[in-house]
Coordinates of C-alpha atoms in Angstrom, one line a residue:
M1 CA 36.9 -73.6 14.3
V2 CA 35.6 -75.3 10.7
G3 CA 37.6 -75.1 8.5
S4 CA 40.4 -76.6 11.5
E5 CA 38.0 -79.3 11.2
L6 CA 38.1 -79.4 7.6
A7 CA 42.0 -78.9 7.1
R8 CA 42.3 -81.7 10.4
R9 CA 39.9 -84.1 8.3
H10 CA 40.5 -84.3 4.8
A11 CA 44.5 -83.2 5.1
S12 CA 45.1 -85.7 2.5
L13 CA 42.2 -84.8 -0.2
V14 CA 43.6 -84.2 -3.7
L15 CA 41.4 -82.1 -5.1
D16 CA 42.5 -80.3 -9.0
A17 CA 44.3 -76.5 -9.1
G18 CA 40.7 -75.1 -9.5
A19 CA 39.7 -76.7 -6.4
V20 CA 39.9 -74.1 -2.7
A21 CA 38.5 -74.0 0.1
L22 CA 37.6 -70.8 1.8
T23 CA 38.3 -71.1 5.4
S24 CA 38.4 -68.0 8.2
S25 CA 41.8 -67.9 8.2
G26 CA 41.9 -67.4 4.3
C27 CA 42.9 -69.7 1.0
R28 CA 43.6 -73.6 1.3
R29 CA 45.0 -75.0 -1.4
I30 CA 44.0 -79.1 -0.7
A31 CA 45.4 -80.0 -3.3
T32 CA 47.7 -79.0 -5.3
P33 CA 50.0 -77.4 -7.7
A34 CA 50.7 -73.4 -9.4
F35 CA 46.7 -72.4 -8.6
P36 CA 47.9 -68.7 -8.5
V37 CA 45.4 -67.9 -5.1
T38 CA 46.3 -66.5 -2.2
T39 CA 45.3 -65.9 1.7
R40 CA 45.4 -62.1 -0.1
H41 CA 43.4 -62.9 -3.1
S42 CA 39.6 -64.9 -1.0
R43 CA 38.0 -61.3 -0.9
N44 CA 39.4 -60.8 -4.8
A45 CA 36.4 -62.4 -6.9
R46 CA 38.0 -62.3 -9.9
A47 CA 41.0 -63.9 -8.8
L48 CA 39.0 -66.5 -7.8
L49 CA 37.2 -66.5 -11.5
R50 CA 39.4 -69.6 -12.1
C51 CA 38.0 -71.9 -9.6
K52 CA 35.7 -74.8 -10.8
A53 CA 34.4 -75.3 -6.5
L54 CA 35.0 -73.1 -4.0
L55 CA 34.1 -74.8 -0.1
V56 CA 33.6 -71.8 1.6
L57 CA 34.0 -71.5 5.5
Q58 CA 33.8 -68.2 6.0
G59 CA 30.3 -67.3 7.4
G60 CA 27.7 -65.7 5.7
V61 CA 29.2 -61.7 5.1
Y62 CA 31.5 -63.4 3.0
T63 CA 29.4 -65.0 0.9
R64 CA 26.7 -62.2 0.5
S65 CA 29.5 -60.4 -0.5
V66 CA 31.9 -62.4 -2.7
A67 CA 29.4 -64.8 -4.3
M68 CA 27.4 -62.3 -4.7
Q69 CA 30.4 -59.8 -6.8
L70 CA 31.5 -64.3 -8.7
R71 CA 28.1 -64.8 -10.4
C72 CA 27.8 -60.7 -11.8
L73 CA 30.9 -62.1 -13.4
N74 CA 28.9 -64.9 -14.7
W75 CA 31.2 -67.1 -12.8
A76 CA 30.1 -71.0 -13.2
G77 CA 31.8 -73.0 -10.3
H78 CA 30.1 -74.3 -8.4
W79 CA 29.8 -72.6 -4.5
I80 CA 29.5 -75.0 -1.6
D81 CA 28.7 -72.9 2.0
A82 CA 29.2 -74.0 5.3
S83 CA 27.0 -71.0 6.6
S84 CA 23.7 -70.6 6.7
E85 CA 23.5 -67.3 4.5
L86 CA 22.6 -69.4 1.1
R87 CA 20.4 -72.2 2.5
H88 CA 16.3 -70.7 2.3
R89 CA 17.1 -69.7 -1.5
H90 CA 15.0 -70.8 -4.4
N91 CA 18.7 -71.9 -6.7
A92 CA 20.4 -73.2 -4.1
A93 CA 20.2 -77.1 -1.8
I94 CA 21.0 -78.0 1.1
L95 CA 23.2 -81.0 2.2
V96 CA 22.4 -83.8 4.4
D97 CA 22.8 -86.5 1.5
P98 CA 22.2 -89.1 4.0
I99 CA 18.0 -87.9 4.4
N100 CA 18.1 -85.8 1.0
D101 CA 20.4 -87.6 -1.1
R102 CA 17.8 -88.1 -4.1
S103 CA 17.3 -83.9 -3.7
I104 CA 21.0 -83.0 -4.6
M105 CA 22.1 -85.0 -7.6
D106 CA 18.4 -83.8 -9.7
A107 CA 19.4 -80.1 -8.7
H108 CA 23.3 -80.9 -9.9
C109 CA 21.2 -82.3 -12.7
R110 CA 19.6 -79.3 -13.2
G111 CA 22.6 -77.7 -13.2
V112 CA 22.3 -75.3 -9.4
L113 CA 25.4 -73.8 -8.9
S114 CA 24.8 -73.8 -5.1
Y115 CA 24.8 -75.4 -2.0
A116 CA 24.7 -74.7 1.4
G117 CA 25.8 -77.2 4.5
G118 CA 22.7 -77.3 6.5
N119 CA 22.0 -76.3 10.3
C120 CA 23.6 -78.5 12.7
T121 CA 21.3 -79.3 14.7
V122 CA 18.5 -80.6 12.2
S123 CA 21.4 -82.1 10.0
L124 CA 22.0 -84.0 12.9
L125 CA 18.8 -84.6 14.1
L126 CA 17.1 -85.7 11.2
L127 CA 20.5 -88.0 10.1
A128 CA 19.1 -90.1 13.7
I129 CA 15.5 -90.2 13.1
G130 CA 15.3 -90.7 9.1
G131 CA 14.6 -94.1 8.7
L132 CA 11.4 -93.2 11.2
V133 CA 10.9 -90.3 8.2
C134 CA 12.4 -91.6 5.6
Y135 CA 10.1 -95.1 6.1
G136 CA 6.8 -92.7 6.3
L137 CA 6.3 -93.2 10.6
T138 CA 6.1 -90.6 11.8
S139 CA 3.7 -87.2 10.6
C140 CA 5.4 -85.2 13.5
M141 CA 8.0 -85.0 16.4
F142 CA 9.4 -82.1 18.9
A143 CA 12.9 -81.6 20.6
T144 CA 14.4 -80.7 23.1
T145 CA 17.9 -79.9 22.0
M146 CA 20.7 -79.5 24.5
Q147 CA 23.6 -77.6 21.9
A148 CA 27.3 -77.2 22.2
A149 CA 28.6 -73.8 22.7
S150 CA 30.8 -74.2 20.0
G151 CA 27.7 -74.0 17.1
A152 CA 28.1 -69.9 18.4
G153 CA 31.7 -69.9 17.4
A154 CA 35.0 -69.6 18.6
P155 CA 33.8 -66.3 20.9
C156 CA 31.6 -68.6 23.1
L157 CA 34.0 -71.6 23.3
A158 CA 36.5 -68.8 24.5
T159 CA 34.1 -67.8 26.9
L160 CA 33.3 -71.6 27.9
A161 CA 37.3 -72.4 28.9
M162 CA 37.7 -69.1 30.6
E163 CA 34.4 -69.4 33.2
M164 CA 35.8 -73.4 33.3
R165 CA 39.1 -72.2 33.9
A166 CA 37.2 -69.4 36.5
A167 CA 35.2 -72.2 38.0
A168 CA 38.2 -74.5 39.4
A169 CA 40.3 -71.9 40.8
L170 CA 37.6 -71.7 43.2
P171 CA 37.0 -73.7 46.4
L172 CA 33.8 -75.6 46.0
H173 CA 31.4 -73.7 48.5
A174 CA 32.5 -70.4 46.6
M175 CA 31.9 -71.9 43.2
V176 CA 28.1 -73.0 44.8
C177 CA 27.2 -69.8 46.3
G178 CA 28.9 -67.3 44.0
G179 CA 29.5 -69.1 40.8
A180 CA 33.5 -68.2 38.9
S181 CA 34.3 -64.9 38.6
G182 CA 31.9 -63.8 41.7
S183 CA 29.6 -64.4 39.4
R184 CA 27.1 -66.1 37.5
C185 CA 28.8 -68.7 34.6
T186 CA 27.1 -67.5 31.3
V187 CA 28.3 -70.7 29.5
A188 CA 30.1 -72.7 32.0
C189 CA 28.2 -74.5 34.8
S190 CA 24.9 -73.3 33.0
V191 CA 21.9 -73.8 30.9
T192 CA 21.2 -71.0 28.3
P193 CA 17.4 -71.6 27.6
W194 CA 17.1 -69.1 24.0
V195 CA 19.6 -69.4 21.4
D196 CA 20.0 -67.1 18.2
I197 CA 18.0 -64.4 17.9
E198 CA 14.0 -63.7 18.5
S199 CA 12.3 -64.4 15.5
R200 CA 8.8 -62.8 13.9
A201 CA 7.1 -65.6 15.5
P202 CA 6.2 -64.6 19.3
G203 CA 8.2 -66.8 22.2
V204 CA 10.0 -68.8 19.1
S205 CA 14.1 -68.5 18.7
R206 CA 15.5 -67.9 15.3
E207 CA 17.4 -71.0 16.1
E208 CA 13.3 -73.1 16.8
Q209 CA 12.1 -71.3 13.3
K210 CA 15.4 -72.1 11.3
G211 CA 14.6 -75.6 12.6
A212 CA 11.1 -76.0 11.2
T213 CA 11.7 -73.9 8.1
E214 CA 15.0 -75.7 7.5
A215 CA 13.8 -79.6 7.5
A216 CA 10.7 -78.7 5.0
K217 CA 13.0 -77.8 2.2
I218 CA 15.4 -80.8 3.3
L219 CA 12.6 -83.4 2.9
G220 CA 11.5 -81.6 0.5
R221 CA 7.8 -80.9 -0.9
E222 CA 5.9 -83.9 -0.7
S223 CA 6.7 -84.4 3.1
S224 CA 4.1 -83.2 5.2
V225 CA 6.6 -84.9 8.6
R226 CA 6.3 -81.1 10.8
L227 CA 9.1 -80.4 13.5
S228 CA 9.2 -78.6 16.6
S229 CA 12.0 -77.8 19.0
L230 CA 12.8 -75.9 21.8
C231 CA 16.4 -74.2 21.5
T232 CA 19.0 -74.9 24.7
R233 CA 23.2 -74.1 24.9
V234 CA 24.8 -76.0 27.6
G235 CA 28.6 -76.4 28.4
V236 CA 29.4 -78.5 26.5
V237 CA 33.0 -78.3 23.9
R238 CA 31.5 -80.4 19.9
C239 CA 28.4 -82.6 20.7
H240 CA 24.9 -81.8 20.2
S241 CA 22.7 -83.7 22.2
Q242 CA 19.0 -83.7 21.1
S243 CA 15.6 -85.5 23.4
L244 CA 13.0 -86.1 20.8
F245 CA 9.0 -86.7 21.0
V246 CA 8.1 -88.8 18.3
A247 CA 4.8 -88.5 16.9
L248 CA 3.4 -91.3 15.0
R249 CA 1.0 -92.0 11.8
R250 CA 0.7 -96.1 12.7
K251 CA 0.8 -98.5 15.4
A252 CA 4.7 -99.7 15.3
T253 CA 6.8 -101.9 17.8
L254 CA 9.6 -101.2 19.5
G255 CA 11.3 -103.4 17.4
G256 CA 10.2 -102.0 14.2
L257 CA 10.9 -98.4 15.1
A258 CA 14.6 -99.6 16.2
D259 CA 15.0 -101.3 13.0
A260 CA 14.4 -98.3 11.0
I261 CA 16.2 -96.3 13.3
Q262 CA 19.0 -98.5 12.2
S263 CA 19.1 -99.1 8.6
H264 CA 18.8 -96.3 7.3
S265 CA 21.9 -95.3 8.0
R266 CA 25.2 -96.3 8.2
W267 CA 25.5 -93.1 9.9
V268 CA 23.5 -94.2 12.7
L269 CA 24.4 -96.1 15.9
L270 CA 21.6 -97.5 17.7
V271 CA 22.6 -98.3 21.5
R272 CA 21.0 -100.7 23.9
N273 CA 18.3 -99.6 25.9
S274 CA 20.2 -100.3 29.4
R275 CA 22.6 -98.6 32.0
Q276 CA 25.6 -99.7 30.6
P277 CA 26.3 -98.8 26.8
T278 CA 23.8 -95.8 27.3
M279 CA 26.2 -94.4 29.9
A280 CA 29.4 -95.9 27.5
A281 CA 27.6 -94.3 24.3
L282 CA 25.2 -92.0 24.5
T283 CA 26.6 -89.0 25.3
P284 CA 29.1 -85.6 24.3
A285 CA 32.4 -87.4 25.3
A286 CA 32.2 -90.6 23.6
A287 CA 30.6 -89.4 21.0
S288 CA 33.4 -86.5 20.1
G289 CA 35.3 -86.5 16.9
S290 CA 33.0 -90.1 15.4
R291 CA 30.5 -89.4 12.7
A292 CA 28.6 -91.9 14.1
V293 CA 25.0 -90.1 15.5
V294 CA 24.3 -92.3 17.8
V295 CA 20.1 -92.8 19.4
G296 CA 20.0 -94.3 22.1
R297 CA 16.6 -94.1 25.0
L298 CA 14.2 -95.2 22.7
R299 CA 11.3 -96.1 24.6
A300 CA 7.1 -96.6 22.6
H301 CA 4.8 -94.7 25.0
G302 CA 1.6 -96.5 23.7
V303 CA 1.7 -97.8 20.0
R304 CA 2.1 -94.5 18.0
Q305 CA 4.2 -92.1 20.2
A306 CA 8.0 -92.8 21.0
T307 CA 11.0 -90.5 22.7
L308 CA 14.2 -91.1 22.3
F309 CA 17.7 -89.7 23.0
T310 CA 20.4 -88.3 19.9
V311 CA 24.0 -87.0 20.2
G312 CA 25.9 -86.2 17.9
D313 CA 29.0 -84.1 17.0
Q314 CA 27.8 -81.1 15.3
L315 CA 31.9 -79.9 13.7
L316 CA 31.2 -82.6 12.2
W317 CA 27.9 -84.0 10.2
G318 CA 27.3 -80.8 12.0
A319 CA 29.3 -78.4 9.5
V320 CA 32.2 -80.0 7.9
T321 CA 31.0 -83.0 6.5
P322 CA 28.5 -82.4 4.3
V323 CA 30.4 -80.2 2.6
A324 CA 33.6 -81.8 2.1
R325 CA 31.6 -84.6 0.6
M326 CA 29.8 -81.8 -2.1
L327 CA 32.9 -81.0 -3.0
L328 CA 34.0 -84.7 -3.2
R329 CA 31.3 -85.2 -6.0
T330 CA 31.0 -82.3 -7.8
L331 CA 35.0 -82.7 -8.4
R332 CA 34.5 -86.2 -10.0
T333 CA 31.4 -85.5 -12.0
H334 CA 34.4 -83.0 -13.0
Y335 CA 37.0 -85.1 -14.1
R336 CA 34.1 -87.9 -15.9
N337 CA 33.1 -85.0 -18.1
A338 CA 36.7 -84.4 -18.8
G339 CA 37.3 -87.6 -19.3
Q340 CA 34.4 -88.0 -21.9
G341 CA 35.2 -85.2 -23.6

């Protein structure tokens, strides 16, 4: 899915012959001439040694195998990965550039060669409230997530589609009483109250643990912002929704919070907290296919607490967009250095 979205969104991307995107269906040259890499070479590390950059969308198992082989062969190219495999390694940077652009630039200057897209839920959350974090307005936050089926991969989407078709074929009373196919749906018409496997912390899923640890790495050691979450999955195709409770470091007006959220990034769309604009823009259907991270239902509770609701397309800022932007940055640097040489 992520590879298909990359091809659709960046079909016009013109890169040099040493840039290759590795998707679940094999190698895709997003570009030019006669670089002799085909699908059958995607697991042959030696065939990839000539690449200056690899954009990898094949999952963690592929990364564990091929990235290690390439580094053992002294490959000095940039490995840009959409999977979670590299996120917590000390020699890799997580990509959410509207939030941690300075950290990414510092890593690039230090010679870091491995980059990973962030967890989709964490990236969308930080984009939504980046202004509150970067302007020092919040000390901690709690998120209740409603994550899309696509976040669990193609098999979960297939289950969703199958269950929706089965539910649609039933009479209304049968669907209400028995569920699709005579049993309870697992994805459609349902909420999954536990995402991913159990973590080592009692009662905490790995998805919830990832939220805290990845947010800390993205924001940097100097940040004292704490994130906790309760993660669920719902029968939505593309968009993650999150309800946030934010504790503030200091007194702030509702207008001040709104200005901080809206002014921090051009990718954030703040919706006025009234019924008509909320129903028009703050839904998965409205946000699907858009790079805008939509924020609304902003309310102050006293002078040191606030709540809000946010929706964003997890296949874009949650997956494709950060890694594609990093690939462009890497190649611009290469072209600039080549021109100076």
